PDB file of C-alpha atoms in Angstrom:
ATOM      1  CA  UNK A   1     131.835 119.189 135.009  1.00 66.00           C
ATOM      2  CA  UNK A   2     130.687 116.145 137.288  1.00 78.00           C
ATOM      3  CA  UNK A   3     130.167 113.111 135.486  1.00 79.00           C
ATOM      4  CA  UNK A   4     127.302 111.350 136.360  1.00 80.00           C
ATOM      5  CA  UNK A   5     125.614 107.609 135.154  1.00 80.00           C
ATOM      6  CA  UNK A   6     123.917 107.910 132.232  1.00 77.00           C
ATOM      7  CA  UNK A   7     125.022 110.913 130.670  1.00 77.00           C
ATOM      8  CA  UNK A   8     127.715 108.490 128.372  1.00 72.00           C
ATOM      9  CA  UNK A   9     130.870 109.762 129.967  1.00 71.00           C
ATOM     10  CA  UNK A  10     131.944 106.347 130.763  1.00 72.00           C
ATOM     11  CA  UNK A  11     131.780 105.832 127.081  1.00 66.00           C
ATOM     12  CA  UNK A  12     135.205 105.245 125.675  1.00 65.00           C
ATOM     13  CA  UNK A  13     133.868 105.551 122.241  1.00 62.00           C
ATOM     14  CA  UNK A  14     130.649 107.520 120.620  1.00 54.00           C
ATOM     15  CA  UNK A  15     128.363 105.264 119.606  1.00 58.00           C
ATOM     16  CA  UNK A  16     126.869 104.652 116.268  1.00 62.00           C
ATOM     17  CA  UNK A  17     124.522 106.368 115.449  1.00 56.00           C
ATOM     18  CA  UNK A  18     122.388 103.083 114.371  1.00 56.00           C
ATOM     19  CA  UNK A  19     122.353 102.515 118.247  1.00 60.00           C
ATOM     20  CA  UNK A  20     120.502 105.731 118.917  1.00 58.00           C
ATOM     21  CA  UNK A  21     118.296 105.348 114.993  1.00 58.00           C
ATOM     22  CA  UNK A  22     118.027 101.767 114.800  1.00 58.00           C
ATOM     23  CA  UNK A  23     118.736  99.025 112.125  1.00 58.00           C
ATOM     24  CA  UNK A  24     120.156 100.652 108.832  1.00 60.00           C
ATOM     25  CA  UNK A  25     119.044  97.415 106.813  1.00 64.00           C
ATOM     26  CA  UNK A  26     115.538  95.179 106.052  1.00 63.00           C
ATOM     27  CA  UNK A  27     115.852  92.011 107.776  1.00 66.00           C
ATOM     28  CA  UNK A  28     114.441  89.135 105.977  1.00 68.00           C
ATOM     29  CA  UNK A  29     113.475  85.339 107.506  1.00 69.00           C
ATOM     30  CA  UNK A  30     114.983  82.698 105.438  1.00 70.00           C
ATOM     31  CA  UNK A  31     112.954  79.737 105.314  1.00 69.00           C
ATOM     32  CA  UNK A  32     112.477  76.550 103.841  1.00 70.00           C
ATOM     33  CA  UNK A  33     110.643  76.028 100.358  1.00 69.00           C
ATOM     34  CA  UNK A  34     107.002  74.528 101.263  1.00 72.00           C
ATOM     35  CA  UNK A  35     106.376  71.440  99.077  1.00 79.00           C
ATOM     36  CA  UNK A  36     105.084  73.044  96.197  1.00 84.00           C
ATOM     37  CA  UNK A  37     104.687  69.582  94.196  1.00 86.00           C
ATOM     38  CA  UNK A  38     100.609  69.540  95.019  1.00 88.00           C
ATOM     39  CA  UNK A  39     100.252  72.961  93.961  1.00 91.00           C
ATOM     40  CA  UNK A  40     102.559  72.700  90.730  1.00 89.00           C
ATOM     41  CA  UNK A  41     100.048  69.172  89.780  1.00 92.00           C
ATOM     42  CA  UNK A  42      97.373  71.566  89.933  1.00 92.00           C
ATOM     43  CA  UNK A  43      98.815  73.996  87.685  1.00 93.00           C
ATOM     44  CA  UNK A  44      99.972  71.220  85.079  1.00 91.00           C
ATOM     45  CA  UNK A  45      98.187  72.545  82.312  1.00 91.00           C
ATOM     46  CA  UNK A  46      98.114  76.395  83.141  1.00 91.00           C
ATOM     47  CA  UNK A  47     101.789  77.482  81.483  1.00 87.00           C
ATOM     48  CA  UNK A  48     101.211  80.803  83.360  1.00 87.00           C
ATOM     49  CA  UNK A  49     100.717  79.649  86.947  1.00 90.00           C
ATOM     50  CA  UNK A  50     103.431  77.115  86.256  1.00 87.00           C
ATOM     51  CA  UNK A  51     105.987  79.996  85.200  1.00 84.00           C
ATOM     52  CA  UNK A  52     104.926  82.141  88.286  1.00 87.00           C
ATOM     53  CA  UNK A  53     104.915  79.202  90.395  1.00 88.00           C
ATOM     54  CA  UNK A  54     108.910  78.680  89.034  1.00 84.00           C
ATOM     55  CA  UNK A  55     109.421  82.388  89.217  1.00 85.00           C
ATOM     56  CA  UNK A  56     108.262  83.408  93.063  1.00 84.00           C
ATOM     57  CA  UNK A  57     110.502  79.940  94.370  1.00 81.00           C
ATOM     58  CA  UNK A  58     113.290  81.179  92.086  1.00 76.00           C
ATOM     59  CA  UNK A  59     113.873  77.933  90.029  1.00 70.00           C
ATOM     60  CA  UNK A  60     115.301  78.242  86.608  1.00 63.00           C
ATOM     61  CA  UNK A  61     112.689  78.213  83.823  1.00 60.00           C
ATOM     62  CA  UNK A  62     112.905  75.216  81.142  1.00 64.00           C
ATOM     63  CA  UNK A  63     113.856  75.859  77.986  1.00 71.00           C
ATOM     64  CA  UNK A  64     112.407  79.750  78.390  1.00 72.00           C
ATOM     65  CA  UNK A  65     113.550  82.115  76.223  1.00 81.00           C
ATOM     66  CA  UNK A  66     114.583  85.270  77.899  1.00 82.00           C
ATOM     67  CA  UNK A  67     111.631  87.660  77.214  1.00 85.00           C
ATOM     68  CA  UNK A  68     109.335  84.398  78.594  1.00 79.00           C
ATOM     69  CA  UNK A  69     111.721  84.703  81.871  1.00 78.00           C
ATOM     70  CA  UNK A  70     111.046  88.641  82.541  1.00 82.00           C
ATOM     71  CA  UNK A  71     107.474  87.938  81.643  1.00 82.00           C
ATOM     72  CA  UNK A  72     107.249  85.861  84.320  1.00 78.00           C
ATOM     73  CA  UNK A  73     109.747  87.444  86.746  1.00 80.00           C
ATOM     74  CA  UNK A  74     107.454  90.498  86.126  1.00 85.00           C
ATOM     75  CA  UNK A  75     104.345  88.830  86.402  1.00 83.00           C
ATOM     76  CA  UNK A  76     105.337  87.091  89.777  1.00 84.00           C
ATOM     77  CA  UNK A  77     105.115  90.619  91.528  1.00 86.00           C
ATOM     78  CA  UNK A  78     101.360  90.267  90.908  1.00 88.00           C
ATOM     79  CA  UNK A  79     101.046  86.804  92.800  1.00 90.00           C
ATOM     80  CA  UNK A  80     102.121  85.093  96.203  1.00 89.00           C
ATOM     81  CA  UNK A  81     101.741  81.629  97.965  1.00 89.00           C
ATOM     82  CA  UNK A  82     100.406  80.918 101.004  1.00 88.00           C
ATOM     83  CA  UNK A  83      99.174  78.241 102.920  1.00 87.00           C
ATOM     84  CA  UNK A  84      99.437  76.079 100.039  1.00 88.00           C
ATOM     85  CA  UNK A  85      97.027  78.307  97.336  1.00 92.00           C
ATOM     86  CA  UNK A  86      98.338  80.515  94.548  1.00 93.00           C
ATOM     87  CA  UNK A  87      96.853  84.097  95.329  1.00 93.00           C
ATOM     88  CA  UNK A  88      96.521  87.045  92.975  1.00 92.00           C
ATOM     89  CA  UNK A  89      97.007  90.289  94.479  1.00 89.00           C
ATOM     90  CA  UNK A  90      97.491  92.536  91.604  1.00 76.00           C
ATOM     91  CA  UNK A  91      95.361  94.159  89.534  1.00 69.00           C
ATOM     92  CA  UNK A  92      91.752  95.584  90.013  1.00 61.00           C
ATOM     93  CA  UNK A  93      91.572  99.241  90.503  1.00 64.00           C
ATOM     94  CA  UNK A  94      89.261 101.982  90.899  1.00 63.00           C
ATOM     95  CA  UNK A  95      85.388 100.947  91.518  1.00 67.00           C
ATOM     96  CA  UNK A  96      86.128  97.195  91.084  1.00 65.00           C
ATOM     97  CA  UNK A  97      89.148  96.998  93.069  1.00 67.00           C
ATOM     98  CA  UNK A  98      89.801  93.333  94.850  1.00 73.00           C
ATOM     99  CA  UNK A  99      91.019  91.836  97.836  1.00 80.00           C
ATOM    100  CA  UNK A 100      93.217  88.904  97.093  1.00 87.00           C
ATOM    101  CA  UNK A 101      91.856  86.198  94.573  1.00 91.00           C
ATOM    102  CA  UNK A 102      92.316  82.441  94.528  1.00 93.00           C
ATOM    103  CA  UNK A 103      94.134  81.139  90.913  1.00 94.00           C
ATOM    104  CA  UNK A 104      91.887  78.405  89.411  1.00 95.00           C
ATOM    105  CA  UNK A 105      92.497  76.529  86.493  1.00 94.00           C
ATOM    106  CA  UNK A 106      90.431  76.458  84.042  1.00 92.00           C
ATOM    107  CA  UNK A 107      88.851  72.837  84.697  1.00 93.00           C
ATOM    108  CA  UNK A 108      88.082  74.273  88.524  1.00 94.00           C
ATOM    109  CA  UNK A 109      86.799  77.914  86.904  1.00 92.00           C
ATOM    110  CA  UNK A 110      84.129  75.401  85.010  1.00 92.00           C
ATOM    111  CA  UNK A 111      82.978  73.747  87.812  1.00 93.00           C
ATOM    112  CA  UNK A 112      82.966  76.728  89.794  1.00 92.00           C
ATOM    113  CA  UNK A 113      80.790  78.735  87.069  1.00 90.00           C
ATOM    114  CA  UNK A 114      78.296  75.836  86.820  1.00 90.00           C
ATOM    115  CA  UNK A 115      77.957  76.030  90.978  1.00 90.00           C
ATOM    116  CA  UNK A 116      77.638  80.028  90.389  1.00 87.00           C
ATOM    117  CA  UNK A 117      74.939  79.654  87.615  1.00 86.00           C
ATOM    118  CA  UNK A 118      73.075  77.126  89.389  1.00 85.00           C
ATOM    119  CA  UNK A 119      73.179  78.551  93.314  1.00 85.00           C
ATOM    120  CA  UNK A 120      72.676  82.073  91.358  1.00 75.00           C
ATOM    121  CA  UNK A 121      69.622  81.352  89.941  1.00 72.00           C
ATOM    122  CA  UNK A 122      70.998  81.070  86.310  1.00 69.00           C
ATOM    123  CA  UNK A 123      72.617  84.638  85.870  1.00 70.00           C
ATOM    124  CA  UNK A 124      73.700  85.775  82.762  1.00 79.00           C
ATOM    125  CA  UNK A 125      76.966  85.399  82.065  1.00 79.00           C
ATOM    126  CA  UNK A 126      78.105  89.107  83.099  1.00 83.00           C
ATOM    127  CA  UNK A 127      76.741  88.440  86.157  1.00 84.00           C
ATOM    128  CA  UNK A 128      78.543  84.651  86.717  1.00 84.00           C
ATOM    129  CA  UNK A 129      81.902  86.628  85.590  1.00 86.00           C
ATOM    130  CA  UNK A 130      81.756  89.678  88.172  1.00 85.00           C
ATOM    131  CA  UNK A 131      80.414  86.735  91.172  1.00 86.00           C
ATOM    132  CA  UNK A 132      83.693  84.735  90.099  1.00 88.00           C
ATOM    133  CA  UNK A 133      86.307  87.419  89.934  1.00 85.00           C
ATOM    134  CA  UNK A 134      85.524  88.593  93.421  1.00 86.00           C
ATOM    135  CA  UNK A 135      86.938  85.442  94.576  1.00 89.00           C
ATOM    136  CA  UNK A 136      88.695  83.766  91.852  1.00 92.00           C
ATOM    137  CA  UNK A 137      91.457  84.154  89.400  1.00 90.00           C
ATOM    138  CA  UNK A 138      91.596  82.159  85.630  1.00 92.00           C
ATOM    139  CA  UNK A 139      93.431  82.664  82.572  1.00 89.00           C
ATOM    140  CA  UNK A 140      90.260  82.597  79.776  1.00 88.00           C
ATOM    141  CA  UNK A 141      87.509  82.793  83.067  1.00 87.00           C
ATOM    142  CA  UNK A 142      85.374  83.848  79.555  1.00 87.00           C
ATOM    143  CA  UNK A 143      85.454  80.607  77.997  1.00 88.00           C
ATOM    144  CA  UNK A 144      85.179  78.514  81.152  1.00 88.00           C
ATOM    145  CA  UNK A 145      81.781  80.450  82.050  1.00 87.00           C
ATOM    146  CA  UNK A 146      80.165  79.829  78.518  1.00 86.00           C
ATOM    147  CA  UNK A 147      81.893  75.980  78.801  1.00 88.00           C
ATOM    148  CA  UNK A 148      79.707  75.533  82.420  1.00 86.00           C
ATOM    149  CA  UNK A 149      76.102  77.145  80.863  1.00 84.00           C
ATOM    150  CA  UNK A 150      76.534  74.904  77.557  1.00 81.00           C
TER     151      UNK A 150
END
């Protein structure tokens, strides 16, 4: 048989197969952490962003007891960071299912609710909450709505 180029008799060794299927494993970008001190002043009084905040960057907890820490290494699948916002991507399914939500706190969620009510021509509060969680996320977004009509 005539060898000829290309046909990988001038191959002194098979190769691996990874050559002819590609890369075997995920490659990942390593980064630096963005400067998440804005973002965590935000979140000073929201325990739960705080944690999640902690969790996605991989800092150790303060004095968190261990079911707190896989709360909130569970709960971080649910949220990611970009461009300097917390986002919630989790959650919502079926009829009412959501794109990606901005996290609040509560003091923003009351501001927010009072522009809604106003600019909404003062909807009921049903209403103000299904307006809000199509582009928002708040722990207690209940309480903040009745706060901004009061």
């Amino acid at each position: 048989m005539d060898k000829t180029p290309g046909d990988g008799s001038e191959w002194t060794v098979t190769p691996d197969w990874e050559e002819v299927t590609g890369l075997i494993h995920d490659l990942y970008n390593i980064t630096e952490l963005p400067d998440l001190s804005v973002l965590k002043k935000r979140f000073e009084d929201e325990p739960l962003y705080r944690d999640v905040i902690d969790a996605i960057v991989g800092l150790s907890f303060r004095d968190a007891t261990v079911r707190e820490k896989k709360r909130a290494e569970h709960r971080k699948t649910q949220y990611m960071i970009e461009g300097g916002k917390l986002w919630f991507v989790g959650g919502g399914s079926g009829t009412r299912a959501r794109d990606r939500r901005e996290c609040v706190s509560r003091t923003e969620a009351v501001k927010l609710a009072k522009i809604e009510h106003e600019q909404g021509g003062h909807w009921h509060r049903d209403a103000m909450k299904i307006a809000l969680l199509d582009r928002y996320h708040s722990p207690k977004l209940d309480e903040s709505i009745v706060k901004a009509i009061m």
